[in-house]
Amino acid sequence: MGSIKICPYHVPVRITKKIWGLFIVATALTVFLSMSGGHTLFVLFDRMALTDFFAAAGPSSIWLFVLAHVVANAVGVPGTLLVIVGGAVYGLWWGTLWSVAGASLGAIAAFCLARYLFFERFKAHFYHKPVFKKLNTALCTNALFCVLTIRFSPISPFNVVNFAFGLSPVPIRAYALGTFIGIIPGTLVYTWLGVTGASALEGDSILPLVVCLLMLMMLSALPLIIRRSQQTP
């Protein structure tokens, strides 16, 4: 019989940043789905299902609501519907607070995923191009202001912006602070939309709902106003 050769050394498995990122996302998804009573991620697109779920979840609903924001941002699901549901379930002020907390944490999670998984490759392929050199110079010069300007617009693609900033040279501190402050006005209005929408469905006056929609339009124009004010000598 021939002898069996045993490998004289052990080759360690290298845990890369990509593996860690996928592990964190998978863990967050597992926790959310295990605590959501068997719901799938499609529940994040169903306003009535979300409203009923969080309203019936009891004391744990707040943590589930915040976790839902984190999961939604990490996997790229728009969280606007969650903010509106937060207004319908928790009211204006508490709904705004929990949505800002959850959306900020989720935005930071998405930023970190993009920064640690794809930044080096993106930098090697695109940072030498002139358009990215100019953009990166502007971002490095006043990172906080750039983040605030984009976040003040409630119609900016929140998830796309999260990952895009992760691929940029913006420091995480400026990104986190700018995101937290910048999303407060839009979150407040969308939460109010949830409150007034629920009242309108119950037969109350639709005037607050109309005012809320007008405020959204005004907030959407804010970045243009800021840009024009900068260009004015």
Tab-separated table of C-alpha atoms in Angstrom:
chain	number	residue	atom	x	y	z
A	1	MET	CA	0.000	0.000	0.000
A	2	GLY	CA	1.207	3.461	-0.768
A	3	SER	CA	1.858	5.873	2.051
A	4	ILE	CA	-0.480	8.785	2.585
A	5	LYS	CA	1.268	12.124	2.709
A	6	ILE	CA	-0.052	14.638	5.186
A	7	CYS	CA	0.471	18.321	4.546
A	8	PRO	CA	3.186	19.423	6.986
A	9	TYR	CA	1.723	22.878	7.526
A	10	HIS	CA	-1.653	24.552	7.793
A	11	VAL	CA	-2.617	27.284	5.372
A	12	PRO	CA	-4.671	29.896	7.290
A	13	VAL	CA	-7.835	31.183	5.736
A	14	ARG	CA	-7.541	34.915	5.084
A	15	ILE	CA	-10.609	36.784	6.239
A	16	THR	CA	-10.787	39.719	3.859
A	17	LYS	CA	-12.695	42.959	4.260
A	18	LYS	CA	-15.261	41.713	1.771
A	19	ILE	CA	-15.922	38.608	3.880
A	20	TRP	CA	-16.319	40.736	7.012
A	21	GLY	CA	-18.698	43.074	5.204
A	22	LEU	CA	-20.846	40.235	3.913
A	23	PHE	CA	-20.835	38.668	7.372
A	24	ILE	CA	-22.072	41.892	8.992
A	25	VAL	CA	-24.840	42.317	6.413
A	26	ALA	CA	-25.882	38.685	6.775
A	27	THR	CA	-25.938	39.008	10.567
A	28	ALA	CA	-28.108	42.134	10.447
A	29	LEU	CA	-30.493	40.466	8.005
A	30	THR	CA	-30.697	37.353	10.170
A	31	VAL	CA	-31.437	39.339	13.323
A	32	PHE	CA	-34.075	41.453	11.599
A	33	LEU	CA	-35.832	38.522	9.928
A	34	SER	CA	-35.721	36.390	13.075
A	35	MET	CA	-37.344	39.167	15.102
A	36	SER	CA	-39.858	40.191	12.445
A	37	GLY	CA	-42.163	37.220	12.861
A	38	GLY	CA	-41.285	35.476	9.610
A	39	HIS	CA	-41.631	38.527	7.357
A	40	THR	CA	-39.311	38.840	4.373
A	41	LEU	CA	-37.528	41.932	3.099
A	42	PHE	CA	-40.512	42.616	0.841
A	43	VAL	CA	-42.307	43.892	3.940
A	44	LEU	CA	-40.082	46.996	3.647
A	45	PHE	CA	-42.095	47.970	0.547
A	46	ASP	CA	-45.553	47.469	2.111
A	47	ARG	CA	-46.754	50.506	4.077
A	48	MET	CA	-49.791	48.852	5.627
A	49	ALA	CA	-47.848	45.722	6.596
A	50	LEU	CA	-45.116	47.840	8.185
A	51	THR	CA	-47.620	49.974	10.072
A	52	ASP	CA	-49.465	46.941	11.414
A	53	PHE	CA	-46.239	45.149	12.296
A	54	PHE	CA	-44.652	47.974	14.302
A	55	ALA	CA	-47.941	48.945	15.941
A	56	ALA	CA	-48.356	45.375	17.209
A	57	ALA	CA	-44.713	44.754	18.155
A	58	GLY	CA	-45.006	46.337	21.592
A	59	PRO	CA	-41.945	47.657	23.473
A	60	SER	CA	-39.509	45.997	21.067
A	61	SER	CA	-40.964	47.867	18.096
A	62	ILE	CA	-38.581	50.812	18.522
A	63	TRP	CA	-35.474	48.648	18.259
A	64	LEU	CA	-36.954	46.745	15.348
A	65	PHE	CA	-37.807	50.042	13.654
A	66	VAL	CA	-34.241	51.326	14.027
A	67	LEU	CA	-32.844	47.964	12.898
A	68	ALA	CA	-35.143	48.001	9.870
A	69	HIS	CA	-33.618	51.344	8.852
A	70	VAL	CA	-30.105	49.927	9.210
A	71	VAL	CA	-30.930	46.812	7.176
A	72	ALA	CA	-32.744	48.825	4.496
A	73	ASN	CA	-29.776	51.133	4.008
A	74	ALA	CA	-27.230	48.316	4.083
A	75	VAL	CA	-28.983	46.396	1.291
A	76	GLY	CA	-29.971	49.500	-0.688
A	77	VAL	CA	-33.719	49.510	0.004
A	78	PRO	CA	-35.222	53.053	0.050
A	79	GLY	CA	-36.146	54.009	3.600
A	80	THR	CA	-38.634	56.793	2.830
A	81	LEU	CA	-41.552	54.461	3.412
A	82	LEU	CA	-40.162	53.549	6.837
A	83	VAL	CA	-40.003	57.230	7.787
A	84	ILE	CA	-43.633	57.747	6.766
A	85	VAL	CA	-44.644	54.649	8.726
A	86	GLY	CA	-42.744	56.020	11.716
A	87	GLY	CA	-44.979	59.082	11.675
A	88	ALA	CA	-48.121	56.965	11.518
A	89	VAL	CA	-47.004	54.693	14.374
A	90	TYR	CA	-44.964	56.892	16.739
A	91	GLY	CA	-46.191	60.403	15.972
A	92	LEU	CA	-44.272	63.428	14.749
A	93	TRP	CA	-41.521	63.921	17.328
A	94	TRP	CA	-40.787	60.350	18.399
A	95	GLY	CA	-41.151	59.151	14.820
A	96	THR	CA	-38.631	61.754	13.665
A	97	LEU	CA	-36.204	60.840	16.454
A	98	TRP	CA	-36.246	57.102	15.754
A	99	SER	CA	-36.064	57.624	11.996
A	100	VAL	CA	-33.105	60.007	12.245
A	101	ALA	CA	-31.313	57.568	14.552
A	102	GLY	CA	-32.012	54.555	12.351
A	103	ALA	CA	-31.316	56.304	9.049
A	104	SER	CA	-28.049	57.769	10.367
A	105	LEU	CA	-26.822	54.387	11.605
A	106	GLY	CA	-27.893	52.762	8.350
A	107	ALA	CA	-26.172	55.443	6.287
A	108	ILE	CA	-22.955	54.955	8.256
A	109	ALA	CA	-23.204	51.182	7.760
A	110	ALA	CA	-23.636	51.599	3.992
A	111	PHE	CA	-20.760	54.105	3.906
A	112	CYS	CA	-18.465	51.672	5.726
A	113	LEU	CA	-19.419	48.795	3.446
A	114	ALA	CA	-18.551	50.836	0.361
A	115	ARG	CA	-15.391	52.263	1.946
A	116	TYR	CA	-13.932	48.951	3.123
A	117	LEU	CA	-15.122	46.689	0.321
A	118	PHE	CA	-14.780	48.750	-2.851
A	119	PHE	CA	-12.860	51.969	-2.147
A	120	GLU	CA	-9.351	50.799	-3.106
A	121	ARG	CA	-10.494	49.256	-6.379
A	122	PHE	CA	-12.623	52.301	-7.247
A	123	LYS	CA	-9.723	54.618	-6.409
A	124	ALA	CA	-7.316	52.695	-8.630
A	125	HIS	CA	-9.685	52.773	-11.600
A	126	PHE	CA	-11.172	56.272	-11.442
A	127	TYR	CA	-9.303	58.693	-9.155
A	128	HIS	CA	-6.737	59.559	-11.826
A	129	LYS	CA	-9.435	60.924	-14.157
A	130	PRO	CA	-9.720	64.760	-14.281
A	131	VAL	CA	-13.393	64.870	-13.294
A	132	PHE	CA	-12.721	62.861	-10.146
A	133	LYS	CA	-9.674	64.965	-9.298
A	134	LYS	CA	-11.817	68.114	-9.329
A	135	LEU	CA	-14.608	66.425	-7.396
A	136	ASN	CA	-12.255	65.038	-4.767
A	137	THR	CA	-10.599	68.429	-4.339
A	138	ALA	CA	-13.990	70.010	-3.626
A	139	LEU	CA	-14.924	67.218	-1.233
A	140	CYS	CA	-11.644	67.442	0.660
A	141	THR	CA	-11.787	71.234	0.889
A	142	ASN	CA	-15.176	71.369	2.606
A	143	ALA	CA	-16.407	67.850	3.214
A	144	LEU	CA	-18.986	68.699	5.872
A	145	PHE	CA	-20.619	71.410	3.762
A	146	CYS	CA	-20.807	69.093	0.742
A	147	VAL	CA	-22.493	66.379	2.785
A	148	LEU	CA	-24.930	68.860	4.331
A	149	THR	CA	-25.844	70.347	0.950
A	150	ILE	CA	-26.725	66.960	-0.496
A	151	ARG	CA	-28.501	65.712	2.615
A	152	PHE	CA	-30.723	68.787	2.851
A	153	SER	CA	-32.467	67.685	-0.339
A	154	PRO	CA	-35.192	65.174	0.609
A	155	ILE	CA	-35.447	63.858	-2.952
A	156	SER	CA	-31.778	62.941	-3.321
A	157	PRO	CA	-31.308	59.162	-3.729
A	158	PHE	CA	-30.407	58.424	-0.117
A	159	ASN	CA	-29.016	54.921	-0.662
A	160	VAL	CA	-27.001	55.893	-3.727
A	161	VAL	CA	-25.514	58.836	-1.837
A	162	ASN	CA	-24.538	56.569	1.068
A	163	PHE	CA	-22.468	54.279	-1.123
A	164	ALA	CA	-21.145	57.135	-3.280
A	165	PHE	CA	-19.719	58.956	-0.263
A	166	GLY	CA	-18.113	55.686	0.815
A	167	LEU	CA	-16.201	55.672	-2.471
A	168	SER	CA	-15.153	59.298	-2.013
A	169	PRO	CA	-12.339	60.727	0.161
A	170	VAL	CA	-14.839	62.296	2.586
A	171	PRO	CA	-13.826	61.468	6.203
A	172	ILE	CA	-16.311	59.345	8.100
A	173	ARG	CA	-16.664	61.958	10.876
A	174	ALA	CA	-17.721	64.692	8.451
A	175	TYR	CA	-20.009	62.237	6.696
A	176	ALA	CA	-21.665	61.045	9.911
A	177	LEU	CA	-22.172	64.555	11.311
A	178	GLY	CA	-23.370	65.980	8.001
A	179	THR	CA	-25.772	63.088	7.519
A	180	PHE	CA	-27.215	63.320	11.026
A	181	ILE	CA	-27.827	67.071	10.807
A	182	GLY	CA	-28.735	67.164	7.126
A	183	ILE	CA	-31.492	64.551	7.207
A	184	ILE	CA	-33.386	66.098	10.129
A	185	PRO	CA	-35.502	68.574	8.059
A	186	GLY	CA	-36.474	66.028	5.408
A	187	THR	CA	-37.125	63.317	7.990
A	188	LEU	CA	-39.310	65.694	9.975
A	189	VAL	CA	-41.392	66.505	6.902
A	190	TYR	CA	-41.733	62.877	5.785
A	191	THR	CA	-42.698	61.894	9.328
A	192	TRP	CA	-45.290	64.644	9.337
A	193	LEU	CA	-46.482	63.247	6.016
A	194	GLY	CA	-47.083	59.946	7.783
A	195	VAL	CA	-48.993	61.667	10.582
A	196	THR	CA	-51.135	63.820	8.294
A	197	GLY	CA	-51.659	60.982	5.834
A	198	ALA	CA	-53.001	58.767	8.589
A	199	SER	CA	-55.286	61.581	9.753
A	200	ALA	CA	-56.518	62.197	6.203
A	201	LEU	CA	-57.339	58.515	5.790
A	202	GLU	CA	-59.399	58.725	8.978
A	203	GLY	CA	-61.491	61.521	7.476
A	204	ASP	CA	-59.760	64.559	8.987
A	205	SER	CA	-58.830	67.701	7.053
A	206	ILE	CA	-56.350	67.234	4.211
A	207	LEU	CA	-54.927	70.759	4.676
A	208	PRO	CA	-51.982	69.587	6.848
A	209	LEU	CA	-51.164	66.995	4.198
A	210	VAL	CA	-51.111	69.680	1.485
A	211	VAL	CA	-48.880	71.910	3.633
A	212	CYS	CA	-46.553	68.968	4.205
A	213	LEU	CA	-46.215	68.330	0.476
A	214	LEU	CA	-45.478	72.020	-0.133
A	215	MET	CA	-42.720	71.893	2.492
A	216	LEU	CA	-41.189	68.914	0.699
A	217	MET	CA	-41.101	70.942	-2.506
A	218	MET	CA	-39.413	73.835	-0.703
A	219	LEU	CA	-36.795	71.554	0.851
A	220	SER	CA	-36.101	70.034	-2.546
A	221	ALA	CA	-35.212	73.479	-3.898
A	222	LEU	CA	-32.911	74.309	-0.968
A	223	PRO	CA	-29.680	72.932	-2.527
A	224	LEU	CA	-30.271	75.074	-5.636
A	225	ILE	CA	-30.749	78.156	-3.468
A	226	ILE	CA	-27.532	77.416	-1.568
A	227	ARG	CA	-25.612	76.901	-4.808
A	228	ARG	CA	-26.859	80.196	-6.280
A	229	SER	CA	-26.010	82.073	-3.086
A	230	GLN	CA	-22.442	80.773	-3.344
A	231	GLN	CA	-22.154	81.917	-6.962
A	232	THR	CA	-23.445	85.413	-6.180
A	233	PRO	CA	-20.485	87.803	-5.705
